[in-house]
mmCIF file of C-alpha atoms in Angstrom:
data_model
loop_
_atom_site.group_PDB
_atom_site.id
_atom_site.type_symbol
_atom_site.label_atom_id
_atom_site.label_comp_id
_atom_site.label_asym_id
_atom_site.label_seq_id
_atom_site.Cartn_x
_atom_site.Cartn_y
_atom_site.Cartn_z
ATOM 1 C CA MET A 1 -10.529 18.618 -17.491
ATOM 2 C CA PRO A 2 -13.238 20.694 -15.771
ATOM 3 C CA THR A 3 -13.186 24.305 -16.663
ATOM 4 C CA THR A 4 -15.448 27.287 -16.227
ATOM 5 C CA GLU A 5 -16.994 26.442 -19.588
ATOM 6 C CA THR A 6 -18.310 23.054 -18.422
ATOM 7 C CA ALA A 7 -21.974 23.042 -19.307
ATOM 8 C CA ARG A 8 -24.590 23.728 -16.614
ATOM 9 C CA SER A 9 -27.050 21.032 -15.810
ATOM 10 C CA ALA A 10 -30.683 21.499 -15.063
ATOM 11 C CA GLY A 11 -31.283 21.338 -11.346
ATOM 12 C CA GLU A 12 -27.854 22.794 -10.507
ATOM 13 C CA ARG A 13 -27.921 24.230 -7.058
ATOM 14 C CA ALA A 14 -24.321 25.347 -6.629
ATOM 15 C CA ARG A 15 -20.970 25.093 -8.422
ATOM 16 C CA ALA A 16 -17.261 25.609 -7.343
ATOM 17 C CA PHE A 17 -13.921 25.214 -8.932
ATOM 18 C CA TRP A 18 -10.377 24.527 -7.960
ATOM 19 C CA PRO A 19 -8.564 26.849 -8.454
ATOM 20 C CA GLU A 20 -10.589 29.944 -8.252
ATOM 21 C CA GLY A 21 -9.315 33.522 -7.967
ATOM 22 C CA GLY A 22 -7.564 33.351 -4.576
ATOM 23 C CA ASP A 23 -6.260 29.850 -5.096
ATOM 24 C CA ILE A 24 -4.069 30.577 -8.084
ATOM 25 C CA GLY A 25 -0.501 29.619 -7.137
ATOM 26 C CA GLY A 26 -1.645 28.293 -3.737
ATOM 27 C CA SER A 27 -2.335 24.873 -2.395
ATOM 28 C CA ALA A 28 -5.418 23.324 -0.845
ATOM 29 C CA ALA A 29 -5.245 22.737 2.902
ATOM 30 C CA GLY A 30 -3.968 19.197 3.917
ATOM 31 C CA VAL A 31 -6.330 16.425 4.870
ATOM 32 C CA PRO A 32 -5.440 14.118 7.706
ATOM 33 C CA GLY A 33 -4.596 10.611 6.541
ATOM 34 C CA PHE A 34 -3.695 11.666 2.960
ATOM 35 C CA VAL A 35 -0.085 12.429 2.126
ATOM 36 C CA HIS A 36 2.229 13.386 -0.739
ATOM 37 C CA SER A 37 -0.420 14.376 -3.291
ATOM 38 C CA ASP A 38 -2.957 17.296 -3.625
ATOM 39 C CA PHE A 39 -5.628 14.916 -5.046
ATOM 40 C CA ALA A 40 -7.553 14.521 -1.707
ATOM 41 C CA PRO A 41 -7.079 18.173 -0.456
ATOM 42 C CA VAL A 42 -8.313 19.510 -3.857
ATOM 43 C CA VAL A 43 -11.340 17.184 -3.669
ATOM 44 C CA VAL A 44 -12.192 18.300 -0.141
ATOM 45 C CA ALA A 45 -11.629 22.075 -0.933
ATOM 46 C CA VAL A 46 -13.791 22.139 -4.108
ATOM 47 C CA ALA A 47 -16.522 19.939 -2.483
ATOM 48 C CA GLU A 48 -16.662 22.004 0.731
ATOM 49 C CA ARG A 49 -16.787 25.173 -1.220
ATOM 50 C CA CYS A 50 -19.727 23.918 -3.314
ATOM 51 C CA LEU A 51 -21.575 22.620 -0.353
ATOM 52 C CA ARG A 52 -21.239 25.950 1.527
ATOM 53 C CA ARG A 53 -22.467 27.787 -1.577
ATOM 54 C CA GLY A 54 -25.459 25.461 -1.645
ATOM 55 C CA TYR A 55 -26.226 25.406 2.141
ATOM 56 C CA GLY A 56 -24.128 27.995 3.882
ATOM 57 C CA SER A 57 -22.562 27.147 7.255
ATOM 58 C CA ALA A 58 -25.617 25.329 8.521
ATOM 59 C CA GLY A 59 -24.757 22.266 6.275
ATOM 60 C CA VAL A 60 -27.125 19.903 4.573
ATOM 61 C CA PRO A 61 -30.459 19.518 6.255
ATOM 62 C CA ALA A 62 -31.119 16.194 8.134
ATOM 63 C CA GLY A 63 -33.896 15.100 5.715
ATOM 64 C CA VAL A 64 -31.809 15.323 2.546
ATOM 65 C CA ARG A 65 -29.952 12.402 1.196
ATOM 66 C CA THR A 66 -26.874 13.812 -0.651
ATOM 67 C CA GLY A 67 -24.907 11.315 -2.706
ATOM 68 C CA ILE A 68 -21.432 11.822 -4.003
ATOM 69 C CA VAL A 69 -20.214 10.987 -7.535
ATOM 70 C CA LEU A 70 -16.469 11.516 -7.951
ATOM 71 C CA VAL A 71 -15.330 11.211 -11.526
ATOM 72 C CA THR A 72 -11.583 10.912 -12.404
ATOM 73 C CA ALA A 73 -9.884 9.240 -15.311
ATOM 74 C CA SER A 74 -6.460 9.068 -13.652
ATOM 75 C CA GLY A 75 -7.203 8.886 -9.962
ATOM 76 C CA ASP A 76 -4.523 10.083 -7.649
ATOM 77 C CA LEU A 77 -1.881 10.287 -10.325
ATOM 78 C CA ALA A 78 0.808 11.886 -8.142
ATOM 79 C CA SER A 79 0.607 9.161 -5.547
ATOM 80 C CA ALA A 80 0.604 6.405 -8.212
ATOM 81 C CA GLN A 81 3.739 7.925 -9.817
ATOM 82 C CA HIS A 82 5.377 8.098 -6.382
ATOM 83 C CA VAL A 83 4.554 4.493 -5.548
ATOM 84 C CA ARG A 84 5.814 3.340 -9.024
ATOM 85 C CA ALA A 85 9.158 5.196 -8.607
ATOM 86 C CA THR A 86 9.646 3.971 -5.079
ATOM 87 C CA VAL A 87 8.969 0.334 -6.066
ATOM 88 C CA GLU A 88 11.320 0.643 -9.155
ATOM 89 C CA ALA A 89 14.135 2.006 -6.892
ATOM 90 C CA GLY A 90 13.609 -0.816 -4.458
ATOM 91 C CA GLY A 91 12.139 1.308 -1.730
ATOM 92 C CA ARG A 92 9.459 0.443 0.736
ATOM 93 C CA ILE A 93 5.948 1.916 0.439
ATOM 94 C CA GLY A 94 4.359 3.462 3.497
ATOM 95 C CA PRO A 95 0.850 2.242 4.571
ATOM 96 C CA LEU A 96 -0.734 5.637 3.603
ATOM 97 C CA PHE A 97 0.119 5.038 0.015
ATOM 98 C CA PHE A 98 -2.613 2.464 -0.711
ATOM 99 C CA PHE A 99 -3.264 4.745 -3.672
ATOM 100 C CA GLN A 100 -6.030 2.659 -5.311
ATOM 101 C CA SER A 101 -8.330 3.636 -2.568
ATOM 102 C CA VAL A 102 -7.684 7.406 -2.437
ATOM 103 C CA PRO A 103 -10.785 8.455 -4.564
ATOM 104 C CA ASN A 104 -13.042 6.184 -2.471
ATOM 105 C CA SER A 105 -11.392 7.197 0.778
ATOM 106 C CA VAL A 106 -11.669 10.943 0.170
ATOM 107 C CA ALA A 107 -15.318 10.617 -0.970
ATOM 108 C CA GLY A 108 -16.016 8.673 2.314
ATOM 109 C CA HIS A 109 -14.123 11.411 4.257
ATOM 110 C CA LEU A 110 -16.349 14.061 2.795
ATOM 111 C CA ALA A 111 -19.551 12.014 3.426
ATOM 112 C CA ALA A 112 -18.585 11.627 7.046
ATOM 113 C CA ARG A 113 -17.331 15.180 7.529
ATOM 114 C CA TRP A 114 -20.610 16.688 6.109
ATOM 115 C CA ASP A 115 -22.915 13.939 7.378
ATOM 116 C CA LEU A 116 -24.073 13.241 3.942
ATOM 117 C CA ARG A 117 -26.539 10.287 3.817
ATOM 118 C CA GLY A 118 -26.508 9.242 0.217
ATOM 119 C CA PRO A 119 -24.423 6.740 -1.786
ATOM 120 C CA VAL A 120 -20.830 7.235 -2.796
ATOM 121 C CA VAL A 121 -19.851 6.338 -6.327
ATOM 122 C CA CYS A 122 -16.303 6.752 -7.960
ATOM 123 C CA LEU A 123 -16.186 6.576 -11.774
ATOM 124 C CA SER A 124 -13.519 6.499 -14.442
ATOM 125 C CA PRO A 125 -15.367 8.009 -17.327
ATOM 126 C CA THR A 126 -15.633 6.211 -20.635
ATOM 127 C CA GLY A 127 -16.794 9.341 -22.515
ATOM 128 C CA ASP A 128 -17.126 13.023 -21.510
ATOM 129 C CA PRO A 129 -16.427 13.123 -17.748
ATOM 130 C CA TYR A 130 -19.166 15.699 -17.013
ATOM 131 C CA THR A 131 -21.723 13.801 -19.103
ATOM 132 C CA ASP A 132 -20.893 10.468 -17.490
ATOM 133 C CA GLY A 133 -21.039 12.044 -13.947
ATOM 134 C CA VAL A 134 -24.406 13.682 -14.554
ATOM 135 C CA ALA A 135 -25.781 10.387 -15.889
ATOM 136 C CA GLU A 136 -24.703 8.594 -12.778
ATOM 137 C CA ALA A 137 -26.119 11.422 -10.612
ATOM 138 C CA ASP A 138 -29.449 11.244 -12.512
ATOM 139 C CA LEU A 139 -29.549 7.445 -12.041
ATOM 140 C CA LEU A 140 -29.010 7.785 -8.285
ATOM 141 C CA ARG A 141 -31.854 10.421 -8.023
ATOM 142 C CA ASP A 142 -34.204 8.564 -10.442
ATOM 143 C CA ASP A 143 -33.718 5.303 -8.556
ATOM 144 C CA GLY A 144 -34.560 7.026 -5.257
ATOM 145 C CA ASP A 145 -31.163 6.481 -3.695
ATOM 146 C CA ALA A 146 -30.427 10.177 -3.374
ATOM 147 C CA ASP A 147 -32.394 13.495 -3.290
ATOM 148 C CA GLU A 148 -29.396 15.329 -4.690
ATOM 149 C CA VAL A 149 -25.824 14.557 -5.764
ATOM 150 C CA LEU A 150 -22.530 16.352 -5.257
ATOM 151 C CA LEU A 151 -20.729 15.690 -8.507
ATOM 152 C CA ILE A 152 -16.915 16.184 -8.380
ATOM 153 C CA LEU A 153 -14.661 16.040 -11.403
ATOM 154 C CA ILE A 154 -10.942 16.052 -10.849
ATOM 155 C CA GLU A 155 -7.764 15.389 -12.842
ATOM 156 C CA GLN A 156 -4.067 15.791 -11.968
ATOM 157 C CA ALA A 157 -2.050 16.949 -14.904
ATOM 158 C CA PRO A 158 1.582 15.572 -14.864
ATOM 159 C CA ASP A 159 3.011 18.900 -15.763
ATOM 160 C CA GLY A 160 0.404 21.354 -14.416
ATOM 161 C CA PRO A 161 -1.909 22.218 -11.459
ATOM 162 C CA THR A 162 -4.644 19.869 -10.307
ATOM 163 C CA GLU A 163 -7.993 21.094 -11.452
ATOM 164 C CA ALA A 164 -11.520 20.283 -10.132
ATOM 165 C CA VAL A 165 -15.102 21.253 -10.354
ATOM 166 C CA ALA A 166 -17.909 20.414 -7.982
ATOM 167 C CA VAL A 167 -21.562 20.688 -8.815
ATOM 168 C CA LEU A 168 -24.481 20.221 -6.467
ATOM 169 C CA LEU A 169 -27.334 18.701 -8.512
ATOM 170 C CA GLY A 170 -30.879 18.238 -7.302
ATOM 171 C CA GLY A 171 -33.345 20.141 -5.239
ATOM 172 C CA GLY A 172 -33.265 18.655 -1.900
ATOM 173 C CA ALA A 173 -35.809 16.109 -0.534
ATOM 174 C CA ARG A 174 -38.374 14.808 -2.902
ATOM 175 C CA PRO A 175 -42.008 14.385 -1.909
#
């Protein structure tokens, strides 16, 4: 899982973690349309923290194409476990528990909320999550699809707090 020891990448503009000092023992603010799990709220909290560190309250300039790469091996684990237990008990699943879409949905929510104009990619890593995420971010930038990429790594531990790191990679618009 992402920690403060996660290696820093060349071209890193900003970095944020969940939790940080004031977050210990607390929870991320809810996100409309996402229920039961802290997956989406933590993604939004860490991403917005990182974007504010990179751009302040003004937000990303209009000419910059910022992509999102969200990396998670387990996805929204808490919602998946809830759905599994509800189905096994013969219960009915509410429409907001279309859990397979949570990583994509929350990345799209962030893109719309921050008016980001780059591609959105969600990955399940096959190797080191940070390395896989940076490789995808580099690919998006090298192919000209994005000027910069907001890389978000998140995992939900079954017996511990959700942890995440967001890293803004790139230097704004390329000539």
